[in-house]
mmCIF file of C-alpha atoms and ligand atoms in Angstrom:
data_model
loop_
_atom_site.group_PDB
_atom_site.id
_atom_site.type_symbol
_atom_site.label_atom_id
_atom_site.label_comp_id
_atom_site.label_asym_id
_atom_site.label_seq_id
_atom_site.Cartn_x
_atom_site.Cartn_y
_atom_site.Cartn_z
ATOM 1 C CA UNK A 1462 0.000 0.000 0.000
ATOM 2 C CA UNK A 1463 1.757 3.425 -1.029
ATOM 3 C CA UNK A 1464 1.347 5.928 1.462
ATOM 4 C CA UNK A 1465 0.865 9.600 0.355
ATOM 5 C CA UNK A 1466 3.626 11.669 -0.132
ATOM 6 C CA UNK A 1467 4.177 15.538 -0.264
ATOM 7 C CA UNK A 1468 4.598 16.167 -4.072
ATOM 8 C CA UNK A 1469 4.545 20.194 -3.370
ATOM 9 C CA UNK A 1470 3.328 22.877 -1.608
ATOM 10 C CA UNK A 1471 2.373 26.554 -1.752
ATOM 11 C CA UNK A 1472 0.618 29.459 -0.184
ATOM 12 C CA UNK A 1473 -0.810 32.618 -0.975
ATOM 13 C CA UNK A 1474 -1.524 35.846 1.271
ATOM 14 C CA UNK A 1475 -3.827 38.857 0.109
ATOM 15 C CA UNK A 1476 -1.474 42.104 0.048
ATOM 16 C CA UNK A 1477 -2.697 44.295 2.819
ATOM 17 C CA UNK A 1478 -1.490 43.377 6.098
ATOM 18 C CA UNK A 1479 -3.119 44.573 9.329
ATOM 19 C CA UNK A 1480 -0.561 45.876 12.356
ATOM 20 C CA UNK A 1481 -2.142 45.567 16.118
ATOM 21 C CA UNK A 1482 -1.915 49.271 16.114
ATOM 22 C CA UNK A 1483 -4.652 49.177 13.265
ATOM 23 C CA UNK A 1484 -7.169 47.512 15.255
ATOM 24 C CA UNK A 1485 -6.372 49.670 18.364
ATOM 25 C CA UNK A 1486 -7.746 52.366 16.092
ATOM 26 C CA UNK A 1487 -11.388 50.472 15.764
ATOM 27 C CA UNK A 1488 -11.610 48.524 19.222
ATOM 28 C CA UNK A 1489 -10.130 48.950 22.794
ATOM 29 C CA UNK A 1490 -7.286 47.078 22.029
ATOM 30 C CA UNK A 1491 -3.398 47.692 22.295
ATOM 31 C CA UNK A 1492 -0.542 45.716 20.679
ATOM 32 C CA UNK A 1493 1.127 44.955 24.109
ATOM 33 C CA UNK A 1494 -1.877 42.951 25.019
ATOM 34 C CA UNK A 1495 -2.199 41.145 21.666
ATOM 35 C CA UNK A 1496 1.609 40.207 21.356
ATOM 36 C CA UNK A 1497 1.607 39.583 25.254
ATOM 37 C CA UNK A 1498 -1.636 37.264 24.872
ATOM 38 C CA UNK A 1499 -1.266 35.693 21.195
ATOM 39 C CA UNK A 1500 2.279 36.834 19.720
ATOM 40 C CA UNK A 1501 0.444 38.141 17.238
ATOM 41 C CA UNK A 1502 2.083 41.716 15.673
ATOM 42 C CA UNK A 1503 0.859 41.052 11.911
ATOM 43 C CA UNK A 1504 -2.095 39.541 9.604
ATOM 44 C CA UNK A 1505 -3.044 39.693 6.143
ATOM 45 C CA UNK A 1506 -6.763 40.800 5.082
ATOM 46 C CA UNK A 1507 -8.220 41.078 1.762
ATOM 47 C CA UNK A 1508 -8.500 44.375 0.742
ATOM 48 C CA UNK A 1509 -12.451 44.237 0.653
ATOM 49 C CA UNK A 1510 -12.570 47.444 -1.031
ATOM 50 C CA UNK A 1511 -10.375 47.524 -3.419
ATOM 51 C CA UNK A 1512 -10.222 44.082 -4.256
ATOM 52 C CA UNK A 1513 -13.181 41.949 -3.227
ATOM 53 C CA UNK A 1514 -11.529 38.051 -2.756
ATOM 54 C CA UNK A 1515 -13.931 35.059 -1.728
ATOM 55 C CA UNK A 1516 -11.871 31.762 0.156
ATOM 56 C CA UNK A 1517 -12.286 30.372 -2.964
ATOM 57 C CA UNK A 1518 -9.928 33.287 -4.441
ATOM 58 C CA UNK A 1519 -7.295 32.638 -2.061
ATOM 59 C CA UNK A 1520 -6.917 28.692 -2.496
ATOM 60 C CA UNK A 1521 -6.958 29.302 -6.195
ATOM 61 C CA UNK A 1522 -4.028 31.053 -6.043
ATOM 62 C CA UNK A 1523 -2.514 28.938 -3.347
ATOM 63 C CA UNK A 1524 -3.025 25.648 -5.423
ATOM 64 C CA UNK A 1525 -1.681 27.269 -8.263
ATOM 65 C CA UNK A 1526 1.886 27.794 -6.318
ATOM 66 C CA UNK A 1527 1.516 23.993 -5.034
ATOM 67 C CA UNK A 1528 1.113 22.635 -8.711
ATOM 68 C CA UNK A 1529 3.941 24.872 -9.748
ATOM 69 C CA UNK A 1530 5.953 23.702 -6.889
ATOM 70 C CA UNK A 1531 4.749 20.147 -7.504
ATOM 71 C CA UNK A 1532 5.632 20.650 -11.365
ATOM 72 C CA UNK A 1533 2.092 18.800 -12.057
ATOM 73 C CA UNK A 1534 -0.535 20.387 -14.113
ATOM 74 C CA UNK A 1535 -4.228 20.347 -13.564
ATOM 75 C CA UNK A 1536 -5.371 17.802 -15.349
ATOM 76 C CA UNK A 1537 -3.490 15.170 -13.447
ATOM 77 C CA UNK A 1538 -5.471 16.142 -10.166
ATOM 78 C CA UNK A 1539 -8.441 13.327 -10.069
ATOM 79 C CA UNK A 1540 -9.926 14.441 -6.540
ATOM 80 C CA UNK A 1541 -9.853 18.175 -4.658
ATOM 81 C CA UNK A 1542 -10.185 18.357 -0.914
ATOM 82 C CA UNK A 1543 -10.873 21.573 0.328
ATOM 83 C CA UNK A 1544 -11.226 22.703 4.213
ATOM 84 C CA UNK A 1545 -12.164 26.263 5.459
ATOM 85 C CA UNK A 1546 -15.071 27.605 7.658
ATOM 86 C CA UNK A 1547 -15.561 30.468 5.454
ATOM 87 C CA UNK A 1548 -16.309 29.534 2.584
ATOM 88 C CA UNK A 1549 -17.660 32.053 -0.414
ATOM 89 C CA UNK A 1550 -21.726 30.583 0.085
ATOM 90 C CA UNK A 1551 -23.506 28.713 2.046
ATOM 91 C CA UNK A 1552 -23.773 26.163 -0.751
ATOM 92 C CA UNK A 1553 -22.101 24.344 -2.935
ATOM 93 C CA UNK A 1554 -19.180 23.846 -0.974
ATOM 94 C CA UNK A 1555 -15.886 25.973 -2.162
ATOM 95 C CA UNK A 1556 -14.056 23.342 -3.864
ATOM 96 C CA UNK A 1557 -16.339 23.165 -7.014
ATOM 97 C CA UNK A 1558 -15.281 26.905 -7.594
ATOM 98 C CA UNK A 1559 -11.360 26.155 -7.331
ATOM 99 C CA UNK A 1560 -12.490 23.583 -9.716
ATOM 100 C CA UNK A 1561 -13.974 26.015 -12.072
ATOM 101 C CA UNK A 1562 -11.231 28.630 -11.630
ATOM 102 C CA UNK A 1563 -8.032 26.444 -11.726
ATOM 103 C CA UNK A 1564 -9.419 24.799 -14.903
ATOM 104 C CA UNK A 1565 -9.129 20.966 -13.100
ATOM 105 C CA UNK A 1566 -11.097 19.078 -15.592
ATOM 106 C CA UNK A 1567 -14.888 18.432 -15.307
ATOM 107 C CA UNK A 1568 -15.926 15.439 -13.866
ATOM 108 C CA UNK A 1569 -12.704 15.119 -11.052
ATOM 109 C CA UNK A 1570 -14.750 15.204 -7.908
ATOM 110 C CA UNK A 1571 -14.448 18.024 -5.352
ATOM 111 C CA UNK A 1572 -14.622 17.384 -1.566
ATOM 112 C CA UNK A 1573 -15.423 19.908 1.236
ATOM 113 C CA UNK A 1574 -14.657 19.256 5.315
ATOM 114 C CA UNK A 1575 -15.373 21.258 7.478
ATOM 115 C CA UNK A 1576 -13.274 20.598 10.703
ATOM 116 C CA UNK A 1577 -11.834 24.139 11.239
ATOM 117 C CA UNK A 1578 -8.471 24.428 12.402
ATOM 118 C CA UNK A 1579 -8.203 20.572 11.807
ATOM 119 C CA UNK A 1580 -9.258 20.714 8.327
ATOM 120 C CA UNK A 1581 -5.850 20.434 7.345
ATOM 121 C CA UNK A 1582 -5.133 17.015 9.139
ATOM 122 C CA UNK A 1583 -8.753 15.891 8.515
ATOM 123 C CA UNK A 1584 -8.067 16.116 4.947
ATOM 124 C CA UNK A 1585 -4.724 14.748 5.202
ATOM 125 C CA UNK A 1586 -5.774 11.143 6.852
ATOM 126 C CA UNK A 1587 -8.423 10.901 4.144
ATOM 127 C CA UNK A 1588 -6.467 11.913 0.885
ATOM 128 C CA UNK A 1589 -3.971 9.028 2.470
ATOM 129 C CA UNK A 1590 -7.014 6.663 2.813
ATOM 130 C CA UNK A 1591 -7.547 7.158 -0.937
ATOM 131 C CA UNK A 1592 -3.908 7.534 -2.071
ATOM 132 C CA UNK A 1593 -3.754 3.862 -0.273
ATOM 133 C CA UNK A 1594 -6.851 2.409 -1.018
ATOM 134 C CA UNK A 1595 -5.486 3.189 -4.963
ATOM 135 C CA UNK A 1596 -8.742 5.299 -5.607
ATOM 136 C CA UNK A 1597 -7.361 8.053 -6.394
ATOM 137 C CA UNK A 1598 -3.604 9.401 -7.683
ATOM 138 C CA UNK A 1599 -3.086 13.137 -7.003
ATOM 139 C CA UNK A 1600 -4.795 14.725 -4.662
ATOM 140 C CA UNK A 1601 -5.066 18.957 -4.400
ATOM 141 C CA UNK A 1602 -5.719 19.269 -0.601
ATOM 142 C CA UNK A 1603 -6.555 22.870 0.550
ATOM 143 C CA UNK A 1604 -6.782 24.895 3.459
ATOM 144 C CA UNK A 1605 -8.412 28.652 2.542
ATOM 145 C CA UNK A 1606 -9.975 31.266 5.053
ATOM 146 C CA UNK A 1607 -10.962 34.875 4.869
ATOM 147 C CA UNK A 1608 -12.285 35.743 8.544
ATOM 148 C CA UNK A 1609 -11.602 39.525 7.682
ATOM 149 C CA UNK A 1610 -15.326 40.033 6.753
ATOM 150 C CA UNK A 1611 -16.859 38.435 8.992
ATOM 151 C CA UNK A 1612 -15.175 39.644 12.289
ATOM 152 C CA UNK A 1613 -16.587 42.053 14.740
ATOM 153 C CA UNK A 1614 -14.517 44.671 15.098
ATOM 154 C CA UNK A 1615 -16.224 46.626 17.989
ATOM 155 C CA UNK A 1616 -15.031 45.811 21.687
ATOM 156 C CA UNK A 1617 -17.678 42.923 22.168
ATOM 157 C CA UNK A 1618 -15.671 41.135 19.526
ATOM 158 C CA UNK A 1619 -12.007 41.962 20.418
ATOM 159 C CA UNK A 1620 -11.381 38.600 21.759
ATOM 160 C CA UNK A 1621 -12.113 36.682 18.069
ATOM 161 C CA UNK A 1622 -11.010 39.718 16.016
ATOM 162 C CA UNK A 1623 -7.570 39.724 17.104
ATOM 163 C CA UNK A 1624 -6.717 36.559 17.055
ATOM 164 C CA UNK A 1625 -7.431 36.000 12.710
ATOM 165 C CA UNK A 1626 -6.026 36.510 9.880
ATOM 166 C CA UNK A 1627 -6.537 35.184 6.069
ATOM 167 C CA UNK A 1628 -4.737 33.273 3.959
ATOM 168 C CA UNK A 1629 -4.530 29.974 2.213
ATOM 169 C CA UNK A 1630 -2.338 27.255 1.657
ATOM 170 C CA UNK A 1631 -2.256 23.949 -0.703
ATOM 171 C CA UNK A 1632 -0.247 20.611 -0.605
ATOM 172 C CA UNK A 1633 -0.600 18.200 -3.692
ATOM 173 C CA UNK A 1634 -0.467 14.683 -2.732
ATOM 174 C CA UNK A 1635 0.504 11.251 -4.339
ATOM 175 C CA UNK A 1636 1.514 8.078 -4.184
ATOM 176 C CA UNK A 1637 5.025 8.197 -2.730
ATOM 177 C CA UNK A 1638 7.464 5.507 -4.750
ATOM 178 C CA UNK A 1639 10.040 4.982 -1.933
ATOM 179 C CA UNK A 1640 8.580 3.431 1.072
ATOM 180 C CA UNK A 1641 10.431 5.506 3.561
ATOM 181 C CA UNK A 1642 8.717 8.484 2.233
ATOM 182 C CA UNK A 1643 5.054 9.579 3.050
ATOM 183 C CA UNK A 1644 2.423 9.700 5.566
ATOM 184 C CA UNK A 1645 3.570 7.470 8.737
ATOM 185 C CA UNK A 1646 0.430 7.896 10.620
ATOM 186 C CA UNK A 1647 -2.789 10.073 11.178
ATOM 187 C CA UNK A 1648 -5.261 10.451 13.986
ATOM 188 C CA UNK A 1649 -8.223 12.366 14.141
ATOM 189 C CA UNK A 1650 -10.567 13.182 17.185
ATOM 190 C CA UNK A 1651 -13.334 15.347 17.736
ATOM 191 C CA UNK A 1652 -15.904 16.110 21.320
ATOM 192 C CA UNK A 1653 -19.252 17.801 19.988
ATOM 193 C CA UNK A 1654 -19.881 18.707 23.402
ATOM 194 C CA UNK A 1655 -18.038 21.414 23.124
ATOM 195 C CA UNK A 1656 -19.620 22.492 19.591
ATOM 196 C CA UNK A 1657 -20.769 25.901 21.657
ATOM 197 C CA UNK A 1658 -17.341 26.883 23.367
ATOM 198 C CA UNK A 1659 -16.635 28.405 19.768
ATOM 199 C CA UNK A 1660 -18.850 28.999 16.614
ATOM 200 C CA UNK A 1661 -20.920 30.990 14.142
ATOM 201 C CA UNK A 1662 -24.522 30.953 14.613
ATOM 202 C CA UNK A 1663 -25.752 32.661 11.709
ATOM 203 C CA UNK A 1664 -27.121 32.041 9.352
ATOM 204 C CA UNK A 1665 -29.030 28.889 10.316
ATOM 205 C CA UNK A 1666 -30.650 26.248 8.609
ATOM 206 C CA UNK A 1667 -32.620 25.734 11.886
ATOM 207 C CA UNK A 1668 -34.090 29.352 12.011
ATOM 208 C CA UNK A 1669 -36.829 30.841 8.955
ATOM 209 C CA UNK A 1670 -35.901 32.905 7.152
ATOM 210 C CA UNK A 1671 -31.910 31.861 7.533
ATOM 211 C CA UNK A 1672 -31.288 35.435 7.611
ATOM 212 C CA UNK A 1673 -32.723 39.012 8.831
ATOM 213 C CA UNK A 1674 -31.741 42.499 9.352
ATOM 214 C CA UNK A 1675 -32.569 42.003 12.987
ATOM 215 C CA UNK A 1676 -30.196 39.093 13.627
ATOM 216 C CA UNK A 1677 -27.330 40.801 11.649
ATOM 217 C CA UNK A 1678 -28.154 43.748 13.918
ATOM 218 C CA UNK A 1679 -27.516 41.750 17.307
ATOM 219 C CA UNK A 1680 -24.550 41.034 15.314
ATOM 220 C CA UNK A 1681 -25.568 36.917 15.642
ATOM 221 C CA UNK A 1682 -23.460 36.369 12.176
ATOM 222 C CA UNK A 1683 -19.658 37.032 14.380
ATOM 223 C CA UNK A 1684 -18.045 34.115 16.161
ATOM 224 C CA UNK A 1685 -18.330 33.640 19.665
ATOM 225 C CA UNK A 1686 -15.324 32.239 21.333
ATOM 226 C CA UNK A 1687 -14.976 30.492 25.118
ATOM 227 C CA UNK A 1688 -11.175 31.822 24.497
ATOM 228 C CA UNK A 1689 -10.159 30.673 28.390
ATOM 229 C CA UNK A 1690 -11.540 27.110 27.948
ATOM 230 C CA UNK A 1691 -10.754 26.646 24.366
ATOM 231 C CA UNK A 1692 -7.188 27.258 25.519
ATOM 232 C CA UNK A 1693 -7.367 24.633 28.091
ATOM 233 C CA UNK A 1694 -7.983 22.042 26.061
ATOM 234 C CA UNK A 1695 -5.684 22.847 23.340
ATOM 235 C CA UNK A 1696 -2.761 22.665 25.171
ATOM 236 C CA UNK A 1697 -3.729 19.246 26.231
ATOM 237 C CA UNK A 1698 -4.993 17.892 23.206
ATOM 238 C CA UNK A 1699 -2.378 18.373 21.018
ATOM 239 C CA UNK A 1700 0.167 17.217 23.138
ATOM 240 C CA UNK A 1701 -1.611 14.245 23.422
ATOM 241 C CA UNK A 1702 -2.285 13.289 19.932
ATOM 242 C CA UNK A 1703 1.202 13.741 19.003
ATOM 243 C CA UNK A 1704 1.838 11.080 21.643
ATOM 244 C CA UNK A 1705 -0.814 8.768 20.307
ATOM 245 C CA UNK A 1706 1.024 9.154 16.827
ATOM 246 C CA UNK A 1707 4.656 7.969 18.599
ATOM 247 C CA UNK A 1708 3.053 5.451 20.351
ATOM 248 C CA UNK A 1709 1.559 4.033 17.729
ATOM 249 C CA UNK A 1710 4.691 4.488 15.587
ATOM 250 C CA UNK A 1711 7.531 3.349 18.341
ATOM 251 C CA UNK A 1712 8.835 6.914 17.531
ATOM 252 C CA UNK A 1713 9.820 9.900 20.438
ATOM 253 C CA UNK A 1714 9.860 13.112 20.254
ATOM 254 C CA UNK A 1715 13.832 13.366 20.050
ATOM 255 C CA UNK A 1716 12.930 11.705 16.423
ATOM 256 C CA UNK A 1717 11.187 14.939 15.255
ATOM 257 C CA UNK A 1718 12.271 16.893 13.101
ATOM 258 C CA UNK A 1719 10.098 19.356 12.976
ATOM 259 C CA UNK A 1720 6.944 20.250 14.579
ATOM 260 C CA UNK A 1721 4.046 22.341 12.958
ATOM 261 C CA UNK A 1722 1.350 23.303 15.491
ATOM 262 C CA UNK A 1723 -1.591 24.922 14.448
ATOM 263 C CA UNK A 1724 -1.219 28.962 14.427
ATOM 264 C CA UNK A 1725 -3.811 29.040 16.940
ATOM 265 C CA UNK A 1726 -1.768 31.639 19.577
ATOM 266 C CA UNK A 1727 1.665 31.573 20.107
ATOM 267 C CA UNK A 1728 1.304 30.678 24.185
ATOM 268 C CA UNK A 1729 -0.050 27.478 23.154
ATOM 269 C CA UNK A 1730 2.235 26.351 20.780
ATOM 270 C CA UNK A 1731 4.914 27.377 23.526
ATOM 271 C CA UNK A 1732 2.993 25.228 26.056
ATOM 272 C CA UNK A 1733 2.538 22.028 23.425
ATOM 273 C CA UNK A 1734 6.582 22.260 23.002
ATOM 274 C CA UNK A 1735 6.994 22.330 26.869
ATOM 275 C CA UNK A 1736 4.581 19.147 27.134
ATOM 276 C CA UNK A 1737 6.197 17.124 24.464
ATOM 277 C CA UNK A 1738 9.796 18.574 25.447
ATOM 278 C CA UNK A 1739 10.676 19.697 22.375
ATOM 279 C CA UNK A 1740 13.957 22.300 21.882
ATOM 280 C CA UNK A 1741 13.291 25.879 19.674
ATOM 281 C CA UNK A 1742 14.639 24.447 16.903
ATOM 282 C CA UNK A 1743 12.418 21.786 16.211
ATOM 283 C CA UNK A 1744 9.354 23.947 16.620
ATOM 284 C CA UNK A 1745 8.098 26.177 13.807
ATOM 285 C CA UNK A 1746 5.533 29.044 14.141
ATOM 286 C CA UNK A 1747 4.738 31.859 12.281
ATOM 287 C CA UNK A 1748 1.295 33.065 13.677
ATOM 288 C CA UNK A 1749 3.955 36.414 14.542
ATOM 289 C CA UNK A 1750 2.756 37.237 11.217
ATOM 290 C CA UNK A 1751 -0.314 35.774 9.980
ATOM 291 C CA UNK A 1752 -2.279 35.495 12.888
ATOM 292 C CA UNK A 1753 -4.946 32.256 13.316
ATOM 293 C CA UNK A 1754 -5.251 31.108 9.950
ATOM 294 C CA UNK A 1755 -7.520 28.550 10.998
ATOM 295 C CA UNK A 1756 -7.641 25.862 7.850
ATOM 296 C CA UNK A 1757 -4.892 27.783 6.163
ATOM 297 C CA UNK A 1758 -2.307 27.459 9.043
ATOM 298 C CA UNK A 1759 -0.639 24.045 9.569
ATOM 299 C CA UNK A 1760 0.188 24.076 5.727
ATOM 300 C CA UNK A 1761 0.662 27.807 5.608
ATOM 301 C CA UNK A 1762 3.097 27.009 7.931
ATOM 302 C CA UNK A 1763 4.876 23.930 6.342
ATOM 303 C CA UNK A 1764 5.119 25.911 2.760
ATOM 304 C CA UNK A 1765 6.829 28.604 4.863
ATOM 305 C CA UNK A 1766 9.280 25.628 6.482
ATOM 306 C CA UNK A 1767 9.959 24.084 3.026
ATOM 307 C CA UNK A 1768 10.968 27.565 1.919
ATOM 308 C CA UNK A 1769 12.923 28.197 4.713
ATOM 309 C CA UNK A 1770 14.803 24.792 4.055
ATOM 310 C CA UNK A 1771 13.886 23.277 7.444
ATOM 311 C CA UNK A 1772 13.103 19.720 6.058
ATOM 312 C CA UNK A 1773 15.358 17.166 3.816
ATOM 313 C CA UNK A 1774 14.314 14.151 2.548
ATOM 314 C CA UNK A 1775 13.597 11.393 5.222
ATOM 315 C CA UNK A 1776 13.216 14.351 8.082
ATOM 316 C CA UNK A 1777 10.096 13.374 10.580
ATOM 317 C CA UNK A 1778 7.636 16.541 10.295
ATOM 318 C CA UNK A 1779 4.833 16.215 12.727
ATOM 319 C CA UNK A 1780 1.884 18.096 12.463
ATOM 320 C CA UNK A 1781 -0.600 18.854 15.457
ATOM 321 C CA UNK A 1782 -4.258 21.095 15.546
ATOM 322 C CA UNK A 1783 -6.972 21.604 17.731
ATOM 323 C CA UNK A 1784 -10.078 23.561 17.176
ATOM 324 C CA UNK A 1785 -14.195 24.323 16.757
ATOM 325 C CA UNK A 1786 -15.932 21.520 17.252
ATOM 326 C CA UNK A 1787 -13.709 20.475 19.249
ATOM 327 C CA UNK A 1788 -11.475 18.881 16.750
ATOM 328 C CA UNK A 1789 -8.518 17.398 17.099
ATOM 329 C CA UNK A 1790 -5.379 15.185 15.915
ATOM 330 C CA UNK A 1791 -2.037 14.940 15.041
ATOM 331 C CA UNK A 1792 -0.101 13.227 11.592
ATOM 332 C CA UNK A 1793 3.768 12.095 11.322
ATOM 333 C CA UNK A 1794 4.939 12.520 8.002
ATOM 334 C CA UNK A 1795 8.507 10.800 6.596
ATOM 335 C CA UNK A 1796 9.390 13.706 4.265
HETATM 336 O O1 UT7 B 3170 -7.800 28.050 16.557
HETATM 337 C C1 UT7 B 3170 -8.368 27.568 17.744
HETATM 338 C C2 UT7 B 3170 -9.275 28.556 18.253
HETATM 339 N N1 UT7 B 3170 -8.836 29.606 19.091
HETATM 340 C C3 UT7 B 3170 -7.915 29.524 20.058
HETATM 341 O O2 UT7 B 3170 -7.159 28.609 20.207
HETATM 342 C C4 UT7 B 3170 -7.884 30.670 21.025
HETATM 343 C C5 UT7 B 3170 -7.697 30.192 22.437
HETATM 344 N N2 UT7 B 3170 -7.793 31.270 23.402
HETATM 345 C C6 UT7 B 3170 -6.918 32.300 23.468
HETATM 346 O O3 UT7 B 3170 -5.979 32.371 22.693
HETATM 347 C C7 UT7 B 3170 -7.112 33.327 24.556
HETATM 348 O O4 UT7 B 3170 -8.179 32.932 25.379
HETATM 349 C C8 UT7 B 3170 -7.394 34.768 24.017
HETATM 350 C C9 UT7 B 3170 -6.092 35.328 23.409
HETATM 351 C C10 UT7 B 3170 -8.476 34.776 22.978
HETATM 352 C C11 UT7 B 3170 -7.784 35.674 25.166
HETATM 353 O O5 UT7 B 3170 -6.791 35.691 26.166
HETATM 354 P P1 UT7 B 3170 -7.169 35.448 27.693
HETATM 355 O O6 UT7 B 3170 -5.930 35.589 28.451
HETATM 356 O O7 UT7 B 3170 -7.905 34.165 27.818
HETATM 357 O O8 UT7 B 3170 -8.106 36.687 27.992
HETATM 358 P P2 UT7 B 3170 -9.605 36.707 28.543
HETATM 359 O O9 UT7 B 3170 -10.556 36.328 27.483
HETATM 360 O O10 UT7 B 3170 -9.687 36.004 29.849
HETATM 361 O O11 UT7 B 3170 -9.748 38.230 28.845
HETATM 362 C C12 UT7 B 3170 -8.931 38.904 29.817
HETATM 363 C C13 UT7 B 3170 -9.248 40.373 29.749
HETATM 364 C C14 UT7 B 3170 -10.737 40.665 29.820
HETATM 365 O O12 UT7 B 3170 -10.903 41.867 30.527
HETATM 366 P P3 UT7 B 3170 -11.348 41.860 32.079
HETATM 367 O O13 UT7 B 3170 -12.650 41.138 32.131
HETATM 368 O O14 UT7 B 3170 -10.244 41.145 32.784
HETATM 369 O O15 UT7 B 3170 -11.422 43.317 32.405
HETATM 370 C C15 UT7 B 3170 -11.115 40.867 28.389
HETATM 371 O O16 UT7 B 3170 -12.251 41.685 28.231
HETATM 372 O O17 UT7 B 3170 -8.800 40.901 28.503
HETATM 373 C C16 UT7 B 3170 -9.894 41.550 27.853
HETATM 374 N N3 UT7 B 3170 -9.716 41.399 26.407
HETATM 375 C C17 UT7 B 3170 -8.988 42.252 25.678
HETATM 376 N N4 UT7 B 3170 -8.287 43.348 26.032
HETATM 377 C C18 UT7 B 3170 -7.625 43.984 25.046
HETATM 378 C C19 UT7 B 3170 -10.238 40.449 25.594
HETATM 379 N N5 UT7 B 3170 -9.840 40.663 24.328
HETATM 380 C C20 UT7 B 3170 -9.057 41.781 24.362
HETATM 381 C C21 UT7 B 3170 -8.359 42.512 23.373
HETATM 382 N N6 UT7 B 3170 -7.661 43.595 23.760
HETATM 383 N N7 UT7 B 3170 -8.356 42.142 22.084
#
């Protein structure tokens, strides 16, 4: 059974970029709480105004660099998988428009999750399900947010609007010819009883009509965040999916390489590295500038890495999110 292999990656961020200072002019903010709480100095935002981008804009662009990077060309994709929680409508999912506006030929089927900040690992255990199962070949796997229009930027939303950023970020995925090479392991968790501690609950499919000037007045259509206990269980679910992963793998954490924690706030990937003793070096983060890119981060992250030259061929990469839902898990990856 051939595991799936990282045949490329790439990212894309919209132009403008947002400083803490800039939000301290709209809310009661400062950036010495926001870099003190989340790390957080920078994030990217479409420019709304001057150049109105949908998700489905960003992971266009963003697969685009992964195909480059992967030196494959669209019509060898044969099935798109596409996570975000903000995507361009409320149907059909976003992945038929990347479809559409990458040119990947009709007929190649097109796959939306929605597992938040997990997408990206979600996606990742079932493109290697398929890869393995022989189903399907290459595989276009996509992370894609843009929170910056639908954040509240008055004080009662301070907590959420800090914290997010857009941007998107693509891996293309295949068979992997040398056995040492690929996907080691996956796992994938979630606790619905915790659906409330941080969602959107507008519109709703459970309310007629879905959607009224009244409810967009209350301002029902922001996300509401439990930030204190959404923390908590972060920094203990991470920690302890990675250790599933090893477990199940005979592998420790002096074996990784590198580890890619979802841009969630800096504090917690600080705390996850504590927990699974890891040194600076093998620990990448670069929510300093992007802020929580929710879907987008783990591989907005690893394109960053790859750039940066932080992984060679047979290097252990580990990736690790939590989020909404709650969602978790963690993947080890032979690169
Ligand atoms: O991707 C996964 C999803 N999200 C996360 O993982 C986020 C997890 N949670 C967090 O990162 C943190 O909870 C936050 C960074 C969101 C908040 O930090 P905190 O230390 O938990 O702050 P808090 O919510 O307990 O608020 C402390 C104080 C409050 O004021 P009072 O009641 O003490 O007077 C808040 O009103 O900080 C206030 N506050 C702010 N002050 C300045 C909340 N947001 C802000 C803000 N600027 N943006």
């Amino acid at each position: 059974m051939p595991n799936a292999a990282f045949l490329g990656i790439g990212h894309y961020l919209p132009e403008k970029v947002v400083s803490n200072d800039d939000l301290a002019q709209l809310m009661d903010t400062s950036d010495e709480w926001i870099q003190q709480r989340t790390g957080i100095k920078t994030r990217h935002y479409v420019d709304f105004e001057n150049n109105p981008m949908g998700a489905s804009d960003l992971a266009t662009l963003a697969a685009k660099n992964a195909l480059d990077n992967a030196q494959i060309t669209t019509d060898e994709i044969d099935l798109i998988i596409y996570a975000t929680l903000s995507p361009d409508r409320f149907f059909p999912g976003d992945a038929v428009f990347v479809q559409s506006k990458l040119g990947i030929p009709a007929g190649v089927p097109a796959l939306d999750i929605r597992n938040q900040c997990s997408g990206f690992i979600y996606g990742l255990n079932i493109a290697n399900a398929f890869i393995q199962s022989g189903q399907y070949q290459k595989i276009l796997l996509i992370g894609s947010e843009v929170h910056s229009t639908g954040l509240d930027f008055s004080n009662k939303g301070r907590d959420v609007a800090v914290i997010f950023g857009d941007g998107a970020a693509a891996a293309v995925l295949g068979p992997s010819d040398d056995p040492e090479r690929g996907v080691v392991h996956v796992n994938m968790h979630a606790d619905g009883r915790h659906a409330d501690e941080l969602h959107c609950p507008y519109p709703s499919s459970a309310e007629m009509p879905r959607a009224t000037p009244q409810a967009i007045e209350e301002g029902r259509h922001f996300p509401l965040m439990n930030g204190k206990n959404v923390f908590k269980h972060a920094v203990s679910k991470m920690p302890e999916s990675v250790k599933e992963a090893l477990n199940a793998t005979g592998l420790t954490s002096e074996d990784i390489k590198l580890l890619i924690p979802h841009q969630a706030n800096l504090r917690i990937a600080e705390m996850v590295q504590r927990r699974l003793k890891l040194r600076d070096d093998q620990v990448f983060n670069n929510i300093q500038k992007y802020g929580n890119t929710t879907a987008a981060s783990i591989p907005l992250a690893l394109s960053e890495a790859v750039q940066e030259g932080r992984l060679e061929k047979g290097d252990l990469l580990c990736l690790t999110a939590f989020g909404a839902g709650f969602t978790w898990g963690a993947a080890l990856i032979r690169w």
